[in-house]
C-alpha cells in the first residue's frame, strides 16, 4: 500500500492530520449529526433526537458539545420562553461534508461484497 505520509506511524501519529480528523468526526453519532445538519441546515435538539432514536439525550448533548468545541457546529440561543436553541453546521463543518460523502460512496461500493464474503465463511 502506498503511504501518502498523512498517517505517520509510531508516536507521531497523534500529531498527524489523519489522527486529528478522526478525533473530530469519530464517535457513533457525530457523522450522522453532521449529515442531518447538512441536509436540514438548522435543527433543534429534540429534532436531532427524533432522527437518532437510539441515542440518549445525554449522549446527544455530549456529541453536540464536542462538535461545538471543535468548531464543527454552532449553537444559537433565542431569549424566549420556552427556550429555543438551534444547531447548524459552521463553515468548517461544511468543509467536512465532501469527505463524509466520499466515505459514504466507498461504503456503498463495498458493503455488498463485504457482506457476501462475511456470510460465505
PDB file of C-alpha atoms in Angstrom:
ATOM      1  CA  UNK A   1       0.000   0.000   0.000  1.00  0.00           C
ATOM      2  CA  UNK A   2       1.291   3.433  -0.880  1.00  0.00           C
ATOM      3  CA  UNK A   3       1.812   5.601   2.216  1.00  0.00           C
ATOM      4  CA  UNK A   4       0.944   9.220   1.454  1.00  0.00           C
ATOM      5  CA  UNK A   5       2.588  10.369   4.665  1.00  0.00           C
ATOM      6  CA  UNK A   6      -0.619  11.543   6.314  1.00  0.00           C
ATOM      7  CA  UNK A   7      -0.913   8.739   8.873  1.00  0.00           C
ATOM      8  CA  UNK A   8       2.557   8.895  10.363  1.00  0.00           C
ATOM      9  CA  UNK A   9       3.421   5.605  12.085  1.00  0.00           C
ATOM     10  CA  UNK A  10       4.687   5.483  15.645  1.00  0.00           C
ATOM     11  CA  UNK A  11       4.457   8.076  18.390  1.00  0.00           C
ATOM     12  CA  UNK A  12       3.920  10.943  15.934  1.00  0.00           C
ATOM     13  CA  UNK A  13       0.573   9.519  14.787  1.00  0.00           C
ATOM     14  CA  UNK A  14      -1.257  11.690  17.326  1.00  0.00           C
ATOM     15  CA  UNK A  15       0.303  14.778  15.709  1.00  0.00           C
ATOM     16  CA  UNK A  16      -0.893  13.869  12.202  1.00  0.00           C
ATOM     17  CA  UNK A  17      -3.776  15.345  10.237  1.00  0.00           C
ATOM     18  CA  UNK A  18      -5.238  11.855   9.909  1.00  0.00           C
ATOM     19  CA  UNK A  19      -5.453  11.426  13.672  1.00  0.00           C
ATOM     20  CA  UNK A  20      -6.914  14.894  14.140  1.00  0.00           C
ATOM     21  CA  UNK A  21      -9.610  14.335  11.515  1.00  0.00           C
ATOM     22  CA  UNK A  22     -10.607  11.047  13.131  1.00  0.00           C
ATOM     23  CA  UNK A  23     -10.757  12.699  16.545  1.00  0.00           C
ATOM     24  CA  UNK A  24     -13.173  15.314  15.183  1.00  0.00           C
ATOM     25  CA  UNK A  25     -15.518  13.013  13.246  1.00  0.00           C
ATOM     26  CA  UNK A  26     -15.068   9.871  15.365  1.00  0.00           C
ATOM     27  CA  UNK A  27     -17.852   8.704  17.603  1.00  0.00           C
ATOM     28  CA  UNK A  28     -21.002   6.769  16.986  1.00  0.00           C
ATOM     29  CA  UNK A  29     -23.234   9.739  16.161  1.00  0.00           C
ATOM     30  CA  UNK A  30     -21.039  12.675  15.111  1.00  0.00           C
ATOM     31  CA  UNK A  31     -21.033  11.977  11.385  1.00  0.00           C
ATOM     32  CA  UNK A  32     -24.768  11.340  11.395  1.00  0.00           C
ATOM     33  CA  UNK A  33     -25.379  14.621  13.218  1.00  0.00           C
ATOM     34  CA  UNK A  34     -23.258  16.426  10.625  1.00  0.00           C
ATOM     35  CA  UNK A  35     -25.218  14.809   7.784  1.00  0.00           C
ATOM     36  CA  UNK A  36     -28.530  15.759   9.384  1.00  0.00           C
ATOM     37  CA  UNK A  37     -27.411  19.370   9.737  1.00  0.00           C
ATOM     38  CA  UNK A  38     -26.079  19.408   6.176  1.00  0.00           C
ATOM     39  CA  UNK A  39     -29.438  18.185   4.908  1.00  0.00           C
ATOM     40  CA  UNK A  40     -31.740  20.271   7.118  1.00  0.00           C
ATOM     41  CA  UNK A  41     -29.480  23.323   7.665  1.00  0.00           C
ATOM     42  CA  UNK A  42     -30.873  24.065  11.157  1.00  0.00           C
ATOM     43  CA  UNK A  43     -32.223  21.642  13.761  1.00  0.00           C
ATOM     44  CA  UNK A  44     -33.206  21.787  17.399  1.00  0.00           C
ATOM     45  CA  UNK A  45     -32.006  19.251  19.985  1.00  0.00           C
ATOM     46  CA  UNK A  46     -35.307  17.331  20.023  1.00  0.00           C
ATOM     47  CA  UNK A  47     -35.438  17.223  16.218  1.00  0.00           C
ATOM     48  CA  UNK A  48     -31.982  15.672  16.088  1.00  0.00           C
ATOM     49  CA  UNK A  49     -33.035  13.218  18.797  1.00  0.00           C
ATOM     50  CA  UNK A  50     -36.088  12.175  16.751  1.00  0.00           C
ATOM     51  CA  UNK A  51     -33.834  11.290  13.821  1.00  0.00           C
ATOM     52  CA  UNK A  52     -31.437   9.393  16.087  1.00  0.00           C
ATOM     53  CA  UNK A  53     -33.987   7.395  18.033  1.00  0.00           C
ATOM     54  CA  UNK A  54     -31.461   5.120  19.743  1.00  0.00           C
ATOM     55  CA  UNK A  55     -29.280   7.872  21.214  1.00  0.00           C
ATOM     56  CA  UNK A  56     -29.907   9.028  24.781  1.00  0.00           C
ATOM     57  CA  UNK A  57     -30.443  12.722  25.452  1.00  0.00           C
ATOM     58  CA  UNK A  58     -27.240  12.809  27.488  1.00  0.00           C
ATOM     59  CA  UNK A  59     -25.133  11.186  24.749  1.00  0.00           C
ATOM     60  CA  UNK A  60     -26.594  13.542  22.159  1.00  0.00           C
ATOM     61  CA  UNK A  61     -25.757  16.522  24.366  1.00  0.00           C
ATOM     62  CA  UNK A  62     -22.165  15.285  24.750  1.00  0.00           C
ATOM     63  CA  UNK A  63     -21.789  14.795  20.977  1.00  0.00           C
ATOM     64  CA  UNK A  64     -23.180  18.269  20.275  1.00  0.00           C
ATOM     65  CA  UNK A  65     -20.823  19.852  22.833  1.00  0.00           C
ATOM     66  CA  UNK A  66     -17.820  18.062  21.317  1.00  0.00           C
ATOM     67  CA  UNK A  67     -18.784  19.161  17.802  1.00  0.00           C
ATOM     68  CA  UNK A  68     -19.176  22.747  19.055  1.00  0.00           C
ATOM     69  CA  UNK A  69     -15.799  22.612  20.830  1.00  0.00           C
ATOM     70  CA  UNK A  70     -14.189  21.501  17.550  1.00  0.00           C
ATOM     71  CA  UNK A  71     -15.875  24.330  15.647  1.00  0.00           C
ATOM     72  CA  UNK A  72     -17.952  21.962  13.505  1.00  0.00           C
ATOM     73  CA  UNK A  73     -21.395  23.127  14.589  1.00  0.00           C
ATOM     74  CA  UNK A  74     -22.760  26.300  16.091  1.00  0.00           C
ATOM     75  CA  UNK A  75     -25.445  26.741  18.706  1.00  0.00           C
ATOM     76  CA  UNK A  76     -27.810  29.683  18.630  1.00  0.00           C
ATOM     77  CA  UNK A  77     -29.945  30.502  21.666  1.00  0.00           C
ATOM     78  CA  UNK A  78     -33.071  32.592  21.396  1.00  0.00           C
ATOM     79  CA  UNK A  79     -34.067  34.593  24.509  1.00  0.00           C
ATOM     80  CA  UNK A  80     -37.654  33.448  24.784  1.00  0.00           C
ATOM     81  CA  UNK A  81     -39.862  31.241  26.908  1.00  0.00           C
ATOM     82  CA  UNK A  82     -39.800  28.342  26.399  1.00  0.00           C
ATOM     83  CA  UNK A  83     -36.100  28.437  25.498  1.00  0.00           C
ATOM     84  CA  UNK A  84     -35.244  27.814  21.872  1.00  0.00           C
ATOM     85  CA  UNK A  85     -31.832  26.528  20.759  1.00  0.00           C
ATOM     86  CA  UNK A  86     -30.851  25.718  17.190  1.00  0.00           C
ATOM     87  CA  UNK A  87     -27.807  23.904  15.815  1.00  0.00           C
ATOM     88  CA  UNK A  88     -26.252  24.317  12.397  1.00  0.00           C
ATOM     89  CA  UNK A  89     -23.001  23.481  10.628  1.00  0.00           C
ATOM     90  CA  UNK A  90     -20.276  26.079  10.648  1.00  0.00           C
ATOM     91  CA  UNK A  91     -18.239  26.768   7.533  1.00  0.00           C
ATOM     92  CA  UNK A  92     -15.606  24.459   8.995  1.00  0.00           C
ATOM     93  CA  UNK A  93     -18.234  21.741   9.480  1.00  0.00           C
ATOM     94  CA  UNK A  94     -19.490  22.172   5.935  1.00  0.00           C
ATOM     95  CA  UNK A  95     -15.956  21.597   4.683  1.00  0.00           C
ATOM     96  CA  UNK A  96     -16.119  18.044   6.114  1.00  0.00           C
ATOM     97  CA  UNK A  97     -19.247  17.057   4.165  1.00  0.00           C
ATOM     98  CA  UNK A  98     -17.364  16.156   0.933  1.00  0.00           C
ATOM     99  CA  UNK A  99     -15.141  13.841   2.993  1.00  0.00           C
ATOM    100  CA  UNK A 100     -18.183  12.201   4.565  1.00  0.00           C
ATOM    101  CA  UNK A 101     -19.758  11.864   1.109  1.00  0.00           C
ATOM    102  CA  UNK A 102     -16.629  10.076  -0.128  1.00  0.00           C
ATOM    103  CA  UNK A 103     -16.821   7.712   2.854  1.00  0.00           C
ATOM    104  CA  UNK A 104     -20.486   7.060   2.059  1.00  0.00           C
ATOM    105  CA  UNK A 105     -19.657   6.348  -1.594  1.00  0.00           C
ATOM    106  CA  UNK A 106     -16.925   3.917  -0.561  1.00  0.00           C
ATOM    107  CA  UNK A 107     -19.353   2.145   1.767  1.00  0.00           C
ATOM    108  CA  UNK A 108     -21.994   1.841  -0.943  1.00  0.00           C
ATOM    109  CA  UNK A 109     -19.428   0.380  -3.352  1.00  0.00           C
ATOM    110  CA  UNK A 110     -18.015  -2.099  -0.848  1.00  0.00           C
ATOM    111  CA  UNK A 111     -20.731  -3.165   1.586  1.00  0.00           C
ATOM    112  CA  UNK A 112     -22.305  -5.847  -0.601  1.00  0.00           C
ATOM    113  CA  UNK A 113     -19.020  -7.557  -1.355  1.00  0.00           C
ATOM    114  CA  UNK A 114     -18.112  -7.494   2.335  1.00  0.00           C
ATOM    115  CA  UNK A 115     -21.486  -8.871   3.430  1.00  0.00           C
ATOM    116  CA  UNK A 116     -21.245 -11.613   0.815  1.00  0.00           C
ATOM    117  CA  UNK A 117     -17.720 -12.687   1.796  1.00  0.00           C
ATOM    118  CA  UNK A 118     -18.553 -12.488   5.509  1.00  0.00           C
ATOM    119  CA  UNK A 119     -21.656 -14.658   5.125  1.00  0.00           C
ATOM    120  CA  UNK A 120     -19.944 -17.251   2.962  1.00  0.00           C
ATOM    121  CA  UNK A 121     -17.382 -18.219   5.639  1.00  0.00           C
TER     122      UNK A 121
END
